[in-house]
Amino acid sequence: MGAAAGVSTSTVSRVLNGTAKVDPSLARRVQDAVADLGYRPNAAAQGLARGEAGAIGVLVPDLANPYFPNILKAVSRTARTYGRRVMIMESDEDAASEYELALDLMRSCDGVLLCSTRMDRASLAELALHSRPMVLVNRMAPGLSTPSVSVDFYGGMALVCGHLAQLGHRRVLYLSGPENSWANAERVRAFDAAAAFGLQVTVVPCGTTSRHGYQTVSALSDPAATAIVAYNDLVALGAMAALEERGVTVPTGMSVIGCDDLALDRQPSPGRLTTVSGARDELGRIAVDTLEILMTSKFDGEPSLIPMNLILGDTSAPPLSYSG
């Protein structure tokens, strides 16, 4: 390359890496040689020359959860527009392992996205002291300077409460997600305000999978409840399977509402599930955009909240006792 441009190898390196000022006439000769030879710089090598890894890291709690693939696809697609690769790790829903996994990503990547992290606030505060930029996804930590991007789970559950109240429901069961999940806490916070809708919501410990939903509902006994709201769509489907075994018809005998509008085409159900959803592709895109700003300049924006939409399906209806 240096011979083709008639300049030294170090001059070529400075032009391609942008590490120092170069005489404009020499820079043009290098750029002309690049065009003539069809040369494509190695982005990873250029990053290393600048002390960068050329990659961002993403930590998620469970890769088997169908909620995360759309986010990760958007993260990967957006990262490529910035010339960056993506490294993914999962904690397998083990909050105790997240801190060390996040540190591993920080050692290997230029910045990190912590997606639906379960770790405590003290651990987040300690991570924020490290030199690598970090963005929280579906988690907010008031008081920390760490940027965050999240779906508005509180607003989504408020929509669910309004829908159930309008249908005439008064006693509702909420099949709760992980205890240390911020997103789950936001749902519960909305249900705490549900009295304004005339709803009495009982929170029942459950989990994140269809098996958890099935087992929890199989063991439940609340004859006064007329609706179930599940932590996610998987839990909702498990709940419906248990209701069917008990001879309870959905939605006339029990309304069931999920969350996240997951891709469940191959899952059996009595019809399209009523659920709430926020745009996961937008969540991933905004998260990477925010991290890129943080890595290349200074981010001083507000936390981003993506609204949820109520998607009416075939699993919610007025209770049998409702007279309208």
mmCIF file of C-alpha atoms in Angstrom:
data_model
loop_
_atom_site.group_PDB
_atom_site.id
_atom_site.type_symbol
_atom_site.label_atom_id
_atom_site.label_comp_id
_atom_site.label_asym_id
_atom_site.label_seq_id
_atom_site.Cartn_x
_atom_site.Cartn_y
_atom_site.Cartn_z
ATOM 1 C CA MET A 1 0.000 0.000 0.000
ATOM 2 C CA GLY A 2 2.813 2.406 0.904
ATOM 3 C CA ALA A 3 4.609 1.741 -2.393
ATOM 4 C CA ALA A 4 1.413 2.252 -4.414
ATOM 5 C CA ALA A 5 0.823 5.610 -2.733
ATOM 6 C CA GLY A 6 4.473 6.600 -2.706
ATOM 7 C CA VAL A 7 4.483 7.133 1.067
ATOM 8 C CA SER A 8 5.834 5.306 4.104
ATOM 9 C CA THR A 9 3.973 2.463 5.845
ATOM 10 C CA SER A 10 3.600 4.626 8.963
ATOM 11 C CA THR A 11 1.906 7.356 6.913
ATOM 12 C CA VAL A 12 -0.539 4.803 5.498
ATOM 13 C CA SER A 13 -1.270 3.614 9.031
ATOM 14 C CA ARG A 14 -1.884 7.135 10.319
ATOM 15 C CA VAL A 15 -4.282 7.903 7.455
ATOM 16 C CA LEU A 16 -6.276 4.670 7.755
ATOM 17 C CA ASN A 17 -6.442 4.697 11.559
ATOM 18 C CA GLY A 18 -6.962 8.435 11.926
ATOM 19 C CA THR A 19 -4.475 8.442 14.797
ATOM 20 C CA ALA A 20 -2.620 11.627 13.772
ATOM 21 C CA LYS A 21 -2.759 14.573 11.383
ATOM 22 C CA VAL A 22 -1.327 13.910 7.920
ATOM 23 C CA ASP A 23 -0.524 16.384 5.140
ATOM 24 C CA PRO A 24 -3.681 16.595 2.977
ATOM 25 C CA SER A 25 -1.773 15.832 -0.238
ATOM 26 C CA LEU A 26 -0.293 12.659 1.268
ATOM 27 C CA ALA A 27 -3.676 11.650 2.663
ATOM 28 C CA ARG A 28 -5.232 12.001 -0.795
ATOM 29 C CA ARG A 29 -2.510 9.790 -2.316
ATOM 30 C CA VAL A 30 -3.229 7.083 0.271
ATOM 31 C CA GLN A 31 -6.966 7.337 -0.298
ATOM 32 C CA ASP A 32 -6.490 7.120 -4.082
ATOM 33 C CA ALA A 33 -4.330 4.018 -3.636
ATOM 34 C CA VAL A 34 -6.992 2.466 -1.392
ATOM 35 C CA ALA A 35 -9.605 3.022 -4.112
ATOM 36 C CA ASP A 36 -7.363 1.728 -6.918
ATOM 37 C CA LEU A 37 -6.400 -1.437 -5.040
ATOM 38 C CA GLY A 38 -9.894 -2.114 -3.642
ATOM 39 C CA TYR A 39 -8.373 -2.290 -0.169
ATOM 40 C CA ARG A 40 -10.733 -2.807 2.768
ATOM 41 C CA PRO A 41 -9.290 -1.949 6.188
ATOM 42 C CA ASN A 42 -9.657 -4.551 8.940
ATOM 43 C CA ALA A 43 -11.962 -2.893 11.464
ATOM 44 C CA ALA A 44 -10.824 -5.129 14.324
ATOM 45 C CA ALA A 45 -7.161 -4.398 13.647
ATOM 46 C CA GLN A 46 -7.857 -0.672 13.446
ATOM 47 C CA GLY A 47 -9.685 -0.831 16.750
ATOM 48 C CA LEU A 48 -6.789 -2.608 18.410
ATOM 49 C CA ALA A 49 -4.440 0.076 17.112
ATOM 50 C CA ARG A 50 -6.602 2.634 18.898
ATOM 51 C CA GLY A 51 -6.815 0.526 22.045
ATOM 52 C CA GLU A 52 -10.350 -0.647 21.208
ATOM 53 C CA ALA A 53 -11.775 -4.154 20.921
ATOM 54 C CA GLY A 54 -14.232 -3.286 18.132
ATOM 55 C CA ALA A 55 -17.015 -5.123 19.944
ATOM 56 C CA ILE A 56 -19.849 -4.527 22.389
ATOM 57 C CA GLY A 57 -20.964 -7.072 24.959
ATOM 58 C CA VAL A 58 -24.508 -8.079 25.860
ATOM 59 C CA LEU A 59 -25.483 -9.930 29.033
ATOM 60 C CA VAL A 60 -28.933 -11.572 29.142
ATOM 61 C CA PRO A 61 -30.487 -13.790 31.828
ATOM 62 C CA ASP A 62 -31.761 -16.597 29.567
ATOM 63 C CA LEU A 63 -31.046 -17.208 25.874
ATOM 64 C CA ALA A 64 -33.813 -19.833 25.753
ATOM 65 C CA ASN A 65 -36.414 -17.175 26.554
ATOM 66 C CA PRO A 66 -38.047 -16.132 23.236
ATOM 67 C CA TYR A 67 -38.224 -12.539 24.484
ATOM 68 C CA PHE A 68 -34.535 -11.913 23.788
ATOM 69 C CA PRO A 69 -33.835 -12.992 20.151
ATOM 70 C CA ASN A 70 -35.563 -9.949 18.607
ATOM 71 C CA ILE A 71 -33.595 -7.651 20.899
ATOM 72 C CA LEU A 72 -30.308 -9.384 20.078
ATOM 73 C CA LYS A 73 -30.999 -9.272 16.327
ATOM 74 C CA ALA A 74 -31.609 -5.528 16.522
ATOM 75 C CA VAL A 75 -28.476 -5.098 18.656
ATOM 76 C CA SER A 76 -26.366 -7.017 16.128
ATOM 77 C CA ARG A 77 -27.837 -5.193 13.135
ATOM 78 C CA THR A 78 -27.325 -1.761 14.697
ATOM 79 C CA ALA A 79 -23.833 -2.581 15.969
ATOM 80 C CA ARG A 80 -22.766 -3.482 12.421
ATOM 81 C CA THR A 81 -23.698 0.015 11.248
ATOM 82 C CA TYR A 82 -21.071 1.296 13.674
ATOM 83 C CA GLY A 83 -18.513 -1.276 12.511
ATOM 84 C CA ARG A 84 -18.740 -3.240 15.746
ATOM 85 C CA ARG A 85 -19.175 -6.903 16.537
ATOM 86 C CA VAL A 86 -21.339 -8.314 19.339
ATOM 87 C CA MET A 87 -20.350 -10.718 22.122
ATOM 88 C CA ILE A 88 -23.211 -12.349 24.054
ATOM 89 C CA MET A 89 -23.217 -14.032 27.467
ATOM 90 C CA GLU A 90 -26.073 -15.392 29.575
ATOM 91 C CA SER A 91 -26.365 -15.728 33.335
ATOM 92 C CA ASP A 92 -28.905 -18.591 33.249
ATOM 93 C CA GLU A 93 -31.102 -16.548 35.624
ATOM 94 C CA ASP A 94 -28.314 -16.628 38.229
ATOM 95 C CA ALA A 95 -28.131 -13.104 39.631
ATOM 96 C CA ALA A 96 -25.043 -13.979 41.696
ATOM 97 C CA SER A 97 -23.015 -14.682 38.532
ATOM 98 C CA GLU A 98 -23.938 -11.495 36.657
ATOM 99 C CA TYR A 99 -21.298 -9.227 38.197
ATOM 100 C CA GLU A 100 -18.367 -11.436 37.149
ATOM 101 C CA LEU A 101 -19.873 -12.071 33.709
ATOM 102 C CA ALA A 102 -20.273 -8.325 33.187
ATOM 103 C CA LEU A 103 -16.637 -7.809 34.212
ATOM 104 C CA ASP A 104 -15.562 -10.443 31.675
ATOM 105 C CA LEU A 105 -17.428 -8.564 28.950
ATOM 106 C CA MET A 106 -15.855 -5.280 30.024
ATOM 107 C CA ARG A 107 -12.381 -6.817 29.666
ATOM 108 C CA SER A 108 -13.151 -7.938 26.105
ATOM 109 C CA CYS A 109 -15.452 -5.225 24.759
ATOM 110 C CA ASP A 110 -15.586 -1.455 24.336
ATOM 111 C CA GLY A 111 -18.981 -1.182 26.021
ATOM 112 C CA VAL A 112 -21.638 -3.392 27.601
ATOM 113 C CA LEU A 113 -25.427 -3.727 27.488
ATOM 114 C CA LEU A 114 -26.888 -5.290 30.639
ATOM 115 C CA CYS A 115 -30.227 -6.669 29.484
ATOM 116 C CA SER A 116 -32.879 -7.415 32.140
ATOM 117 C CA THR A 117 -30.108 -7.719 34.707
ATOM 118 C CA ARG A 118 -31.091 -9.203 38.081
ATOM 119 C CA MET A 119 -28.053 -8.009 40.063
ATOM 120 C CA ASP A 120 -28.563 -5.717 43.047
ATOM 121 C CA ARG A 121 -28.110 -1.971 42.931
ATOM 122 C CA ALA A 122 -24.834 -2.025 44.868
ATOM 123 C CA SER A 123 -23.278 -4.314 42.234
ATOM 124 C CA LEU A 124 -24.522 -2.036 39.446
ATOM 125 C CA ALA A 125 -23.001 0.970 41.193
ATOM 126 C CA GLU A 126 -19.659 -0.814 41.468
ATOM 127 C CA LEU A 127 -19.722 -1.813 37.791
ATOM 128 C CA ALA A 128 -20.429 1.796 36.850
ATOM 129 C CA LEU A 129 -17.065 2.764 38.365
ATOM 130 C CA HIS A 130 -15.184 0.720 35.755
ATOM 131 C CA SER A 131 -13.769 2.393 32.674
ATOM 132 C CA ARG A 132 -16.002 0.639 30.128
ATOM 133 C CA PRO A 133 -19.302 2.367 29.230
ATOM 134 C CA MET A 134 -22.461 0.534 30.260
ATOM 135 C CA VAL A 135 -26.152 0.853 29.382
ATOM 136 C CA LEU A 136 -29.014 -0.801 31.268
ATOM 137 C CA VAL A 137 -31.751 -2.414 29.155
ATOM 138 C CA ASN A 138 -35.126 -3.120 30.807
ATOM 139 C CA ARG A 139 -33.708 -1.994 34.112
ATOM 140 C CA MET A 140 -33.562 1.408 35.738
ATOM 141 C CA ALA A 141 -31.444 2.446 38.706
ATOM 142 C CA PRO A 142 -32.401 5.930 39.908
ATOM 143 C CA GLY A 143 -29.454 7.829 41.330
ATOM 144 C CA LEU A 144 -26.884 6.138 39.114
ATOM 145 C CA SER A 145 -25.489 7.991 36.121
ATOM 146 C CA THR A 146 -25.743 4.845 33.979
ATOM 147 C CA PRO A 147 -28.051 5.418 30.949
ATOM 148 C CA SER A 148 -31.066 3.131 30.653
ATOM 149 C CA VAL A 149 -33.495 2.058 27.949
ATOM 150 C CA SER A 150 -36.629 0.137 28.857
ATOM 151 C CA VAL A 151 -40.072 -0.942 27.852
ATOM 152 C CA ASP A 152 -42.740 0.803 29.957
ATOM 153 C CA PHE A 153 -43.927 -2.249 31.898
ATOM 154 C CA TYR A 154 -45.816 -0.104 34.406
ATOM 155 C CA GLY A 155 -47.769 1.566 31.619
ATOM 156 C CA GLY A 156 -48.408 -1.797 29.964
ATOM 157 C CA MET A 157 -49.897 -3.288 33.117
ATOM 158 C CA ALA A 158 -52.003 -0.154 33.605
ATOM 159 C CA LEU A 159 -53.507 -0.891 30.177
ATOM 160 C CA VAL A 160 -54.223 -4.464 31.298
ATOM 161 C CA CYS A 161 -55.922 -3.233 34.481
ATOM 162 C CA GLY A 162 -58.081 -0.829 32.513
ATOM 163 C CA HIS A 163 -59.049 -3.563 30.047
ATOM 164 C CA LEU A 164 -60.033 -6.022 32.786
ATOM 165 C CA ALA A 165 -61.985 -3.397 34.712
ATOM 166 C CA GLN A 166 -63.865 -2.391 31.577
ATOM 167 C CA LEU A 167 -64.802 -6.046 31.019
ATOM 168 C CA GLY A 168 -66.222 -6.207 34.557
ATOM 169 C CA HIS A 169 -63.525 -8.165 36.404
ATOM 170 C CA ARG A 170 -62.905 -7.429 40.067
ATOM 171 C CA ARG A 171 -60.699 -10.270 41.427
ATOM 172 C CA VAL A 172 -57.479 -10.919 39.498
ATOM 173 C CA LEU A 173 -54.485 -13.226 40.036
ATOM 174 C CA TYR A 174 -51.032 -12.132 38.891
ATOM 175 C CA LEU A 175 -48.570 -14.971 38.215
ATOM 176 C CA SER A 176 -45.364 -13.204 39.229
ATOM 177 C CA GLY A 177 -41.954 -13.450 37.539
ATOM 178 C CA PRO A 178 -38.494 -13.557 39.165
ATOM 179 C CA GLU A 179 -38.406 -11.807 42.528
ATOM 180 C CA ASN A 180 -35.231 -9.871 41.617
ATOM 181 C CA SER A 181 -36.535 -8.726 38.218
ATOM 182 C CA TRP A 182 -36.999 -4.957 37.893
ATOM 183 C CA ALA A 183 -39.507 -5.524 35.066
ATOM 184 C CA ASN A 184 -41.562 -7.758 37.349
ATOM 185 C CA ALA A 185 -41.442 -5.132 40.096
ATOM 186 C CA GLU A 186 -42.795 -2.564 37.641
ATOM 187 C CA ARG A 187 -45.716 -4.850 36.857
ATOM 188 C CA VAL A 188 -46.452 -5.321 40.556
ATOM 189 C CA ARG A 189 -46.199 -1.572 41.118
ATOM 190 C CA ALA A 190 -48.946 -1.085 38.530
ATOM 191 C CA PHE A 191 -51.111 -3.698 40.211
ATOM 192 C CA ASP A 192 -50.630 -1.931 43.549
ATOM 193 C CA ALA A 193 -52.429 1.032 41.937
ATOM 194 C CA ALA A 194 -55.138 -1.198 40.451
ATOM 195 C CA ALA A 195 -57.640 -0.291 43.163
ATOM 196 C CA ALA A 196 -58.300 2.861 41.162
ATOM 197 C CA PHE A 197 -59.767 0.548 38.495
ATOM 198 C CA GLY A 198 -61.854 -1.326 41.077
ATOM 199 C CA LEU A 199 -59.541 -4.359 40.873
ATOM 200 C CA GLN A 200 -58.205 -6.505 43.687
ATOM 201 C CA VAL A 201 -55.007 -8.167 42.438
ATOM 202 C CA THR A 202 -53.383 -11.044 44.318
ATOM 203 C CA VAL A 203 -49.714 -11.621 43.488
ATOM 204 C CA VAL A 204 -48.806 -15.317 43.261
ATOM 205 C CA PRO A 205 -45.125 -16.395 43.000
ATOM 206 C CA CYS A 206 -44.637 -18.240 39.726
ATOM 207 C CA GLY A 207 -41.710 -17.953 37.262
ATOM 208 C CA THR A 208 -40.914 -17.427 33.598
ATOM 209 C CA THR A 209 -41.782 -20.637 31.719
ATOM 210 C CA SER A 210 -44.934 -22.459 30.634
ATOM 211 C CA ARG A 211 -44.054 -25.208 33.125
ATOM 212 C CA HIS A 212 -44.065 -22.639 35.925
ATOM 213 C CA GLY A 213 -47.471 -21.363 34.801
ATOM 214 C CA TYR A 214 -48.901 -24.872 34.599
ATOM 215 C CA GLN A 215 -47.616 -25.951 38.012
ATOM 216 C CA THR A 216 -48.715 -22.750 39.738
ATOM 217 C CA VAL A 217 -52.264 -22.777 38.403
ATOM 218 C CA SER A 218 -52.616 -26.505 39.049
ATOM 219 C CA ALA A 219 -52.021 -25.801 42.733
ATOM 220 C CA LEU A 220 -54.205 -22.670 42.971
ATOM 221 C CA SER A 221 -57.578 -22.409 44.602
ATOM 222 C CA ASP A 222 -59.313 -19.032 44.376
ATOM 223 C CA PRO A 223 -62.911 -19.519 43.272
ATOM 224 C CA ALA A 224 -63.573 -15.754 43.358
ATOM 225 C CA ALA A 225 -60.881 -14.846 40.798
ATOM 226 C CA THR A 226 -62.165 -14.348 37.251
ATOM 227 C CA ALA A 227 -58.930 -13.358 35.477
ATOM 228 C CA ILE A 228 -55.256 -14.292 35.417
ATOM 229 C CA VAL A 229 -52.470 -11.954 34.312
ATOM 230 C CA ALA A 230 -49.181 -13.753 33.614
ATOM 231 C CA TYR A 231 -45.595 -12.488 33.808
ATOM 232 C CA ASN A 232 -45.179 -13.401 30.129
ATOM 233 C CA ASP A 233 -46.924 -15.278 27.337
ATOM 234 C CA LEU A 234 -45.163 -18.555 28.169
ATOM 235 C CA VAL A 235 -46.542 -18.510 31.708
ATOM 236 C CA ALA A 236 -49.980 -17.647 30.301
ATOM 237 C CA LEU A 237 -49.961 -20.700 28.020
ATOM 238 C CA GLY A 238 -48.981 -22.976 30.883
ATOM 239 C CA ALA A 239 -51.764 -21.487 32.971
ATOM 240 C CA MET A 240 -54.299 -22.152 30.209
ATOM 241 C CA ALA A 241 -53.177 -25.772 29.945
ATOM 242 C CA ALA A 242 -53.775 -26.225 33.672
ATOM 243 C CA LEU A 243 -57.177 -24.524 33.459
ATOM 244 C CA GLU A 244 -58.189 -26.818 30.601
ATOM 245 C CA GLU A 245 -57.305 -29.888 32.683
ATOM 246 C CA ARG A 246 -59.514 -28.550 35.470
ATOM 247 C CA GLY A 247 -62.418 -28.052 33.056
ATOM 248 C CA VAL A 248 -62.227 -24.240 33.162
ATOM 249 C CA THR A 249 -62.958 -22.632 29.793
ATOM 250 C CA VAL A 250 -60.887 -19.653 28.590
ATOM 251 C CA PRO A 251 -62.085 -16.902 28.399
ATOM 252 C CA THR A 252 -65.663 -17.413 29.667
ATOM 253 C CA GLY A 253 -64.642 -19.299 32.792
ATOM 254 C CA MET A 254 -61.357 -17.437 33.275
ATOM 255 C CA SER A 255 -59.744 -14.641 31.284
ATOM 256 C CA VAL A 256 -55.989 -14.978 30.749
ATOM 257 C CA ILE A 257 -53.658 -12.156 29.693
ATOM 258 C CA GLY A 258 -49.974 -12.490 28.894
ATOM 259 C CA CYS A 259 -47.141 -10.061 28.336
ATOM 260 C CA ASP A 260 -44.511 -9.464 25.587
ATOM 261 C CA ASP A 261 -46.359 -10.844 22.502
ATOM 262 C CA LEU A 262 -43.819 -13.617 22.029
ATOM 263 C CA ALA A 263 -43.465 -15.700 18.847
ATOM 264 C CA LEU A 264 -45.598 -18.664 19.889
ATOM 265 C CA ASP A 265 -46.942 -19.875 16.560
ATOM 266 C CA ARG A 266 -46.262 -23.517 17.370
ATOM 267 C CA GLN A 267 -47.785 -23.372 20.846
ATOM 268 C CA PRO A 268 -51.290 -24.785 21.351
ATOM 269 C CA SER A 269 -53.891 -22.283 22.542
ATOM 270 C CA PRO A 270 -57.625 -21.656 22.203
ATOM 271 C CA GLY A 271 -56.922 -18.616 20.046
ATOM 272 C CA ARG A 272 -54.735 -15.554 19.919
ATOM 273 C CA LEU A 273 -53.597 -14.574 23.382
ATOM 274 C CA THR A 274 -54.550 -11.178 24.747
ATOM 275 C CA THR A 275 -51.251 -9.581 25.692
ATOM 276 C CA VAL A 276 -49.258 -6.341 25.906
ATOM 277 C CA SER A 277 -46.074 -5.640 24.011
ATOM 278 C CA GLY A 278 -43.340 -3.061 23.502
ATOM 279 C CA ALA A 279 -41.239 -2.923 20.319
ATOM 280 C CA ARG A 280 -38.231 -5.129 21.104
ATOM 281 C CA ASP A 281 -36.418 -4.251 17.871
ATOM 282 C CA GLU A 282 -36.672 -0.578 18.799
ATOM 283 C CA LEU A 283 -35.421 -1.419 22.287
ATOM 284 C CA GLY A 284 -32.288 -3.067 20.875
ATOM 285 C CA ARG A 285 -31.640 -0.280 18.380
ATOM 286 C CA ILE A 286 -31.954 2.532 20.916
ATOM 287 C CA ALA A 287 -29.785 0.617 23.389
ATOM 288 C CA VAL A 288 -26.907 0.350 20.883
ATOM 289 C CA ASP A 289 -27.315 3.965 19.752
ATOM 290 C CA THR A 290 -27.123 5.079 23.379
ATOM 291 C CA LEU A 291 -24.060 2.941 24.064
ATOM 292 C CA GLU A 292 -22.323 4.265 20.937
ATOM 293 C CA ILE A 293 -22.886 7.850 22.076
ATOM 294 C CA LEU A 294 -21.537 6.916 25.496
ATOM 295 C CA MET A 295 -18.444 5.297 23.973
ATOM 296 C CA THR A 296 -17.609 8.102 21.568
ATOM 297 C CA SER A 297 -18.690 11.275 23.377
ATOM 298 C CA LYS A 298 -20.776 12.089 26.435
ATOM 299 C CA PHE A 299 -24.354 10.966 27.014
ATOM 300 C CA ASP A 300 -26.491 13.322 29.071
ATOM 301 C CA GLY A 301 -29.963 12.320 27.908
ATOM 302 C CA GLU A 302 -32.942 11.088 29.905
ATOM 303 C CA PRO A 303 -33.833 7.393 30.336
ATOM 304 C CA SER A 304 -35.704 6.061 27.295
ATOM 305 C CA LEU A 305 -39.116 4.446 27.816
ATOM 306 C CA ILE A 306 -40.748 2.510 24.980
ATOM 307 C CA PRO A 307 -44.563 2.391 25.316
ATOM 308 C CA MET A 308 -46.468 -0.883 25.424
ATOM 309 C CA ASN A 309 -49.585 -1.599 23.392
ATOM 310 C CA LEU A 310 -52.547 -3.745 24.377
ATOM 311 C CA ILE A 311 -53.128 -6.506 21.819
ATOM 312 C CA LEU A 312 -56.672 -7.840 22.109
ATOM 313 C CA GLY A 313 -57.017 -11.549 21.464
ATOM 314 C CA ASP A 314 -59.421 -14.360 22.215
ATOM 315 C CA THR A 315 -58.489 -15.045 25.843
ATOM 316 C CA SER A 316 -60.133 -12.118 27.658
ATOM 317 C CA ALA A 317 -63.894 -11.562 28.028
ATOM 318 C CA PRO A 318 -66.438 -10.399 30.619
ATOM 319 C CA PRO A 319 -66.763 -12.797 33.580
ATOM 320 C CA LEU A 320 -69.816 -15.057 33.737
ATOM 321 C CA SER A 321 -71.101 -13.123 36.729
ATOM 322 C CA TYR A 322 -70.904 -9.760 34.941
ATOM 323 C CA SER A 323 -74.305 -8.250 34.147
ATOM 324 C CA GLY A 324 -72.951 -5.205 32.263
#
